[in-house]
Short mmCIF file of C-alpha atoms and ligand atoms in Angstrom, two decimals:
data_model
loop_
_atom_site.label_atom_id
_atom_site.label_comp_id
_atom_site.label_asym_id
_atom_site.label_seq_id
_atom_site.Cartn_x
_atom_site.Cartn_y
_atom_site.Cartn_z
CA MET S 1 0.00 0.00 0.00
CA ARG S 2 1.37 3.39 -0.97
CA ARG S 3 0.12 6.50 0.78
CA LYS S 4 0.76 10.11 -0.06
CA ALA S 5 1.79 12.37 2.80
CA PRO S 6 -0.60 15.22 3.53
CA LEU S 7 0.87 18.69 3.00
CA PHE S 8 0.67 19.74 6.60
CA VAL S 9 0.75 17.53 9.65
CA SER S 10 0.79 18.33 13.30
CA VAL S 11 3.79 17.26 15.33
CA SER S 12 1.65 14.99 17.46
CA LEU S 13 0.33 13.06 14.47
CA ILE S 14 1.35 9.39 14.39
CA PHE S 15 2.90 9.19 10.99
CA VAL S 16 3.83 5.60 10.29
CA VAL S 17 1.79 3.72 7.75
CA GLY S 18 2.36 0.00 8.22
CA CYS S 19 5.35 -1.59 9.96
CA SER S 20 8.70 -2.76 8.69
CA THR S 21 9.56 -6.41 9.19
CA PRO S 22 12.93 -6.64 10.89
CA THR S 23 14.88 -8.42 8.16
CA GLU S 24 13.71 -7.09 4.83
CA LEU S 25 12.37 -4.07 2.97
CA SER S 26 8.85 -3.26 3.98
CA THR S 27 6.17 -3.22 1.33
CA ASP S 28 4.27 -0.52 3.24
CA THR S 29 5.18 3.13 3.13
CA THR S 30 6.72 4.90 6.05
CA VAL S 31 6.68 8.69 5.78
CA LEU S 32 9.28 10.26 8.05
CA ARG S 33 9.51 13.86 9.19
CA LEU S 34 12.73 15.73 8.50
CA ALA S 35 13.04 19.25 9.91
CA HIS S 36 15.51 22.06 9.25
CA ASN S 37 15.77 25.80 9.74
CA MET S 38 16.73 27.11 6.28
CA ASN S 39 14.45 28.23 3.48
CA GLU S 40 13.82 26.34 0.25
CA SER S 41 16.34 28.42 -1.72
CA HIS S 42 19.21 27.32 0.53
CA PRO S 43 21.50 24.53 -0.80
CA ILE S 44 20.95 22.41 2.32
CA HIS S 45 17.25 22.17 1.49
CA GLN S 46 18.07 20.83 -1.97
CA SER S 47 20.48 18.27 -0.51
CA LEU S 48 17.95 17.08 2.06
CA VAL S 49 15.35 16.68 -0.66
CA HIS S 50 17.96 14.75 -2.64
CA PHE S 51 18.54 12.49 0.39
CA SER S 52 14.82 11.89 0.64
CA GLU S 53 14.57 11.02 -3.07
CA LEU S 54 17.49 8.60 -2.82
CA ALA S 55 15.95 6.91 0.21
CA GLU S 56 12.65 6.55 -1.61
CA GLU S 57 14.34 5.14 -4.69
CA LYS S 58 16.56 2.69 -2.82
CA SER S 59 13.66 1.45 -0.68
CA ASN S 60 11.37 0.98 -3.69
CA GLY S 61 9.14 3.68 -2.30
CA SER S 62 8.73 2.20 1.17
CA ILE S 63 10.64 4.98 2.98
CA THR S 64 9.97 8.60 2.15
CA PHE S 65 10.56 11.87 3.98
CA GLN S 66 8.46 14.93 4.30
CA VAL S 67 10.88 17.83 4.59
CA PHE S 68 9.82 20.75 6.82
CA PRO S 69 12.01 23.80 6.05
CA ASN S 70 12.09 27.28 7.61
CA GLY S 71 12.14 26.15 11.22
CA GLN S 72 8.44 25.24 10.82
CA LEU S 73 8.86 22.64 13.55
CA GLY S 74 10.97 24.91 15.74
CA SER S 75 14.44 26.33 16.23
CA GLU S 76 17.47 24.03 16.00
CA ARG S 77 17.30 23.36 19.73
CA GLU S 78 13.59 22.51 19.58
CA ALA S 79 14.10 20.30 16.54
CA ILE S 80 16.82 18.35 18.37
CA GLU S 81 14.49 17.83 21.33
CA LEU S 82 11.72 16.62 19.01
CA THR S 83 14.18 14.20 17.39
CA GLN S 84 15.22 12.93 20.81
CA THR S 85 11.66 12.04 21.67
CA GLY S 86 10.95 10.66 18.20
CA ALA S 87 8.25 13.27 17.43
CA VAL S 88 10.50 14.22 14.50
CA ASP S 89 12.50 11.47 12.77
CA ALA S 90 15.48 13.39 11.47
CA THR S 91 16.81 16.92 11.62
CA LYS S 92 19.56 18.94 10.04
CA VAL S 93 21.33 21.03 12.64
CA SER S 94 24.59 22.85 13.01
CA ALA S 95 27.09 20.84 15.08
CA THR S 96 27.26 23.89 17.34
CA ALA S 97 23.62 23.41 18.37
CA LEU S 98 24.47 19.91 19.64
CA GLU S 99 26.95 21.17 22.21
CA SER S 100 24.35 21.35 24.98
CA PHE S 101 23.29 17.75 24.24
CA SER S 102 26.80 16.27 24.14
CA PRO S 103 29.83 18.31 25.25
CA VAL S 104 32.12 16.77 22.61
CA TYR S 105 30.28 18.77 19.93
CA ALA S 106 31.89 21.90 21.43
CA LEU S 107 34.98 20.83 19.51
CA PHE S 108 33.45 21.93 16.20
CA SER S 109 32.88 25.47 17.47
CA THR S 110 36.40 25.71 18.83
CA PRO S 111 37.93 28.47 16.70
CA TYR S 112 40.70 27.56 14.26
CA LEU S 113 40.32 23.85 15.02
CA PHE S 114 40.77 22.81 11.40
CA ASN S 115 43.77 23.76 9.37
CA GLY S 116 41.75 24.52 6.25
CA ALA S 117 39.12 22.76 4.16
CA GLU S 118 41.16 19.66 3.28
CA HIS S 119 41.80 18.85 6.95
CA TYR S 120 38.12 19.41 7.71
CA TYR S 121 36.91 17.05 4.95
CA GLU S 122 39.38 14.35 6.01
CA VAL S 123 38.11 14.49 9.58
CA MET S 124 34.43 14.59 8.62
CA GLU S 125 34.87 11.57 6.34
CA SER S 126 36.79 9.51 8.89
CA ASP S 127 35.86 7.44 11.95
CA ILE S 128 36.63 10.47 14.13
CA ALA S 129 33.31 11.94 12.97
CA THR S 130 31.33 8.69 13.22
CA ASP S 131 32.69 8.01 16.72
CA ILE S 132 31.39 11.44 17.75
CA TYR S 133 28.02 10.83 16.04
CA ASP S 134 27.48 7.68 18.11
CA LEU S 135 28.08 9.33 21.48
CA THR S 136 24.47 10.51 21.76
CA ALA S 137 22.84 7.13 21.00
CA THR S 138 21.78 6.85 24.64
CA ASN S 139 20.45 10.40 24.46
CA GLY S 140 17.81 9.54 21.83
CA PHE S 141 19.59 10.42 18.57
CA PHE S 142 22.79 9.91 16.58
CA GLY S 143 24.51 11.59 13.65
CA LEU S 144 23.99 9.97 10.26
CA THR S 145 26.10 12.21 8.03
CA TYR S 146 27.47 15.74 7.67
CA TYR S 147 26.87 18.49 5.15
CA ASP S 148 29.41 21.13 4.26
CA ALA S 149 28.41 24.49 5.74
CA GLY S 150 31.47 26.45 4.67
CA ILE S 151 33.79 28.59 6.73
CA ARG S 152 32.33 31.04 9.22
CA ASN S 153 33.36 34.69 9.02
CA MET S 154 32.26 37.93 10.70
CA TYR S 155 29.98 40.34 8.85
CA THR S 156 28.86 43.66 10.14
CA ILE S 157 27.03 46.90 9.57
CA GLY S 158 29.48 49.79 9.17
CA THR S 159 32.99 48.77 10.21
CA PRO S 160 34.68 45.73 8.65
CA ILE S 161 36.39 43.40 11.16
CA LEU S 162 40.04 43.37 10.18
CA THR S 163 41.56 43.39 13.68
CA PRO S 164 40.36 42.57 17.20
CA GLU S 165 40.10 46.32 17.88
CA ASP S 166 37.48 46.60 15.11
CA LEU S 167 35.34 44.10 16.99
CA SER S 168 35.61 45.95 20.27
CA GLY S 169 32.16 46.66 21.74
CA MET S 170 30.34 45.29 18.70
CA LYS S 171 27.22 43.27 19.41
CA ILE S 172 27.66 40.10 17.40
CA ARG S 173 24.97 37.46 17.07
CA VAL S 174 26.34 34.01 17.83
CA GLN S 175 24.76 30.58 17.83
CA PRO S 176 23.38 29.68 21.26
CA SER S 177 26.52 27.89 22.49
CA GLU S 178 28.95 28.49 25.35
CA THR S 179 31.87 27.97 22.97
CA ALA S 180 30.63 30.49 20.40
CA ILE S 181 30.02 33.00 23.20
CA GLU S 182 33.50 32.55 24.66
CA MET S 183 35.13 32.73 21.23
CA THR S 184 33.45 36.04 20.35
CA ARG S 185 34.28 37.52 23.72
CA LEU S 186 37.95 36.53 23.37
CA MET S 187 38.06 37.88 19.82
CA GLY S 188 36.97 41.25 21.24
CA GLY S 189 33.21 41.42 20.55
CA ALA S 190 30.05 41.43 22.66
CA PRO S 191 28.36 38.06 21.94
CA THR S 192 24.56 38.02 21.56
CA PRO S 193 23.25 34.45 21.29
CA MET S 194 20.04 33.95 19.30
CA ALA S 195 18.41 31.45 16.94
CA PHE S 196 19.25 31.82 13.25
CA GLY S 197 15.68 32.70 12.27
CA GLU S 198 15.83 35.90 14.34
CA VAL S 199 19.05 37.28 12.86
CA TYR S 200 17.69 39.22 9.88
CA THR S 201 15.26 41.24 12.01
CA ALA S 202 17.88 41.78 14.69
CA LEU S 203 20.26 43.22 12.09
CA GLN S 204 17.54 45.35 10.58
CA GLN S 205 16.44 46.75 13.93
CA GLY S 206 19.98 47.41 15.10
CA VAL S 207 19.68 44.94 18.00
CA ILE S 208 23.03 43.57 16.79
CA ASP S 209 25.89 45.21 14.85
CA GLY S 210 26.80 42.05 13.00
CA THR S 211 26.89 38.30 12.98
CA GLU S 212 29.09 35.47 11.75
CA ASN S 213 28.31 32.86 9.16
CA ASN S 214 29.12 31.54 5.70
CA GLU S 215 28.44 33.58 2.53
CA THR S 216 25.11 31.93 1.64
CA SER S 217 23.41 33.66 4.59
CA LEU S 218 24.01 36.99 2.86
CA THR S 219 21.78 36.01 -0.05
CA SER S 220 19.59 33.10 0.97
CA ASN S 221 18.55 34.88 4.14
CA ASN S 222 19.08 38.42 2.84
CA HIS S 223 21.51 39.40 5.61
CA GLY S 224 23.55 41.18 2.91
CA GLU S 225 20.72 43.70 2.53
CA VAL S 226 21.70 45.09 5.93
CA ALA S 227 25.24 43.93 6.78
CA LYS S 228 27.52 45.10 3.98
CA GLU S 229 31.02 44.33 5.33
CA TYR S 230 32.00 40.66 5.13
CA SER S 231 35.41 40.00 6.69
CA TYR S 232 37.30 36.73 6.26
CA THR S 233 38.13 36.03 9.90
CA GLU S 234 37.83 32.29 9.02
CA HIS S 235 37.35 31.54 12.70
CA SER S 236 35.52 28.23 12.38
CA ILE S 237 34.43 25.48 10.03
CA VAL S 238 31.30 24.00 11.57
CA PRO S 239 29.54 21.15 9.77
CA ASP S 240 25.82 20.74 9.51
CA LEU S 241 24.74 17.29 10.67
CA LEU S 242 21.83 15.08 9.80
CA ILE S 243 20.74 13.57 13.10
CA PHE S 244 18.31 10.68 13.33
CA SER S 245 15.97 9.55 16.08
CA GLN S 246 17.45 6.45 17.71
CA SER S 247 14.05 4.84 18.36
CA ARG S 248 12.93 5.31 14.77
CA TRP S 249 16.26 3.95 13.52
CA GLU S 250 15.88 0.81 15.60
CA SER S 251 12.47 0.20 14.05
CA PHE S 252 14.18 -0.38 10.68
CA SER S 253 15.64 -3.64 9.40
CA GLU S 254 19.40 -3.85 8.81
CA GLU S 255 18.80 -3.58 5.09
CA GLU S 256 16.77 -0.42 5.56
CA GLN S 257 19.40 1.08 7.86
CA GLN S 258 22.00 0.30 5.22
CA LEU S 259 20.09 1.99 2.41
CA LEU S 260 19.42 5.05 4.55
CA THR S 261 23.11 5.28 5.40
CA GLU S 262 24.04 5.02 1.73
CA ALA S 263 21.47 7.65 0.76
CA ALA S 264 22.78 9.97 3.46
CA ILE S 265 26.42 9.62 2.39
CA ALA S 266 25.51 10.09 -1.27
CA SER S 267 23.54 13.25 -0.42
CA SER S 268 26.51 14.56 1.52
CA GLU S 269 28.74 14.10 -1.57
CA TYR S 270 26.10 15.76 -3.74
CA HIS S 271 25.95 18.64 -1.29
CA LYS S 272 29.71 19.19 -1.33
CA GLU S 273 29.66 20.09 -5.02
CA LEU S 274 26.41 22.02 -4.77
CA TRP S 275 27.82 23.97 -1.83
CA ALA S 276 30.93 25.06 -3.73
CA ASN S 277 28.83 26.33 -6.67
CA GLU S 278 26.22 28.02 -4.49
CA THR S 279 28.88 29.75 -2.39
CA ALA S 280 30.53 31.18 -5.51
CA GLN S 281 27.12 32.38 -6.71
CA ALA S 282 26.27 33.86 -3.30
CA ILE S 283 29.47 35.92 -3.36
CA GLU S 284 28.58 37.32 -6.81
CA GLN S 285 25.00 38.08 -5.80
CA ALA S 286 26.09 39.66 -2.53
CA GLU S 287 28.48 41.94 -4.40
CA GLU S 288 25.55 43.03 -6.53
CA MET S 289 23.70 43.78 -3.28
CA GLY S 290 26.57 46.08 -2.30
CA VAL S 291 28.43 43.76 0.08
CA THR S 292 32.23 44.24 0.23
CA PHE S 293 34.40 41.18 0.95
CA HIS S 294 37.54 41.84 3.03
CA SER S 295 40.45 39.39 2.95
CA ASP S 296 43.03 41.61 4.65
CA VAL S 297 42.18 40.32 8.14
CA ASP S 298 44.83 39.93 10.86
CA LEU S 299 44.22 36.21 11.36
CA GLU S 300 47.24 35.74 13.62
CA ALA S 301 45.91 38.30 16.12
CA PHE S 302 42.56 36.49 16.32
CA ARG S 303 44.20 33.07 16.57
CA GLU S 304 46.35 34.21 19.45
CA LEU S 305 43.36 35.58 21.37
CA VAL S 306 41.47 32.31 21.21
CA GLU S 307 44.45 30.04 21.92
CA PRO S 308 43.32 29.59 25.59
CA MET S 309 40.28 27.73 24.22
CA HIS S 310 42.58 25.12 22.67
CA GLU S 311 44.35 24.76 26.00
CA GLU S 312 40.97 24.22 27.72
CA VAL S 313 40.10 21.50 25.21
CA ARG S 314 43.48 19.82 25.69
CA GLN S 315 42.80 19.72 29.44
CA ASP S 316 39.29 18.32 29.07
CA PRO S 317 39.27 14.51 29.48
CA ASP S 318 36.19 14.09 27.24
CA LEU S 319 37.34 16.37 24.45
CA SER S 320 41.10 15.84 24.37
CA PRO S 321 41.10 12.31 22.82
CA PHE S 322 39.09 13.63 19.86
CA TYR S 323 41.12 16.84 19.70
CA ASN S 324 44.33 14.79 19.51
CA ARG S 325 42.96 12.58 16.75
CA ILE S 326 41.96 15.71 14.80
CA GLN S 327 45.48 17.11 15.22
CA GLU S 328 47.02 13.81 14.10
CA MET S 329 44.83 13.90 11.03
CA ASN S 330 46.20 17.35 10.27
CA GLU S 331 49.75 15.99 10.39
CA GLU S 332 48.76 13.22 7.96
CA VAL S 333 47.19 15.74 5.58
CA GLN S 334 50.34 17.89 5.71
CA THR S 335 52.61 14.89 5.06
CA ASN S 336 50.54 13.74 2.08
CA ASP S 337 50.59 17.19 0.45
C1 GCU U 1 24.87 28.00 9.29
C2 GCU U 1 24.53 26.56 9.46
C3 GCU U 1 23.15 26.39 10.08
C4 GCU U 1 23.03 27.20 11.34
C5 GCU U 1 23.40 28.65 11.10
C6 GCU U 1 23.41 29.50 12.36
O1 GCU U 1 24.09 28.59 8.32
O2 GCU U 1 24.59 25.91 8.21
O3 GCU U 1 22.91 25.04 10.35
O4 GCU U 1 21.72 27.17 11.80
O5 GCU U 1 24.69 28.69 10.53
O6 GCU U 1 24.24 30.38 12.45
O7 GCU U 1 22.58 29.28 13.24
#
């Protein structure tokens, strides 16, 4: 039996049609809910839809996803909580948002953790990432794959951020995370944590002087209409993660889990290429909107200011094993170059 998902469903609605038998592909259709906080024009939306299509194809139509964009089911934090309880089956969130659910995720928001994009990809495609994803299994969810979310940089109204002095006293929106708050404070700014969906209005109303994110936020979310100075502080590379409800996952057969894993990894690869193209386009479009991109940033000065955060991580018994593996991976990348 094949059922079409209704356009709108309430969170409380029981949404499984038929049950999977534990060892094979089900012949019934299971429609899963996948939530995220970006709009439909954002590349992550396209990649999540791609994931859903691959899952449907590989399962002969027995597993499909209804994708809820725009934070319709809540902020990142709320979506994680819904995934924990199984009210939502899967969610795309920034790794930063997971910090308050598992402290190890703080690593990803630690400034200047990765030594460039190549190091980052190697880590995200290794067992370092999957070992981290599995840490929350007893907390109701786990990470299935990552999606490239670019390098995070500061962008502001008025003054570009070329040195720590430029950031002095500036109210900068950060993701709701202790690590992001500490980083911004050490870099010289006044951190203002808020959910992503509130940033455009906060910029427009002058509640904040700037924020930090990748280039697509300038266009996809129109931040470039208000914040015209984009400065390459390159302070972090934070992946987006697709997290999955543990209880829902366990309801699938091994074969179904395998096909979902394959679909997720394939969508992550698809996203990598899409991301590169969309970022280049976002830069062009933002320039047309009047945004200026600044590369003459004093990176060393910022790095030095946040160095104590690396020391804290090295002293933390939960974080340091992963930190050390990430550093070892960097050495391997350097040797192979
Ligand atoms: C990036 C990231 C999102 C996150 C957002 C934020 O855009 O891809 O997952 O929500 O930053 O700053 O909150």
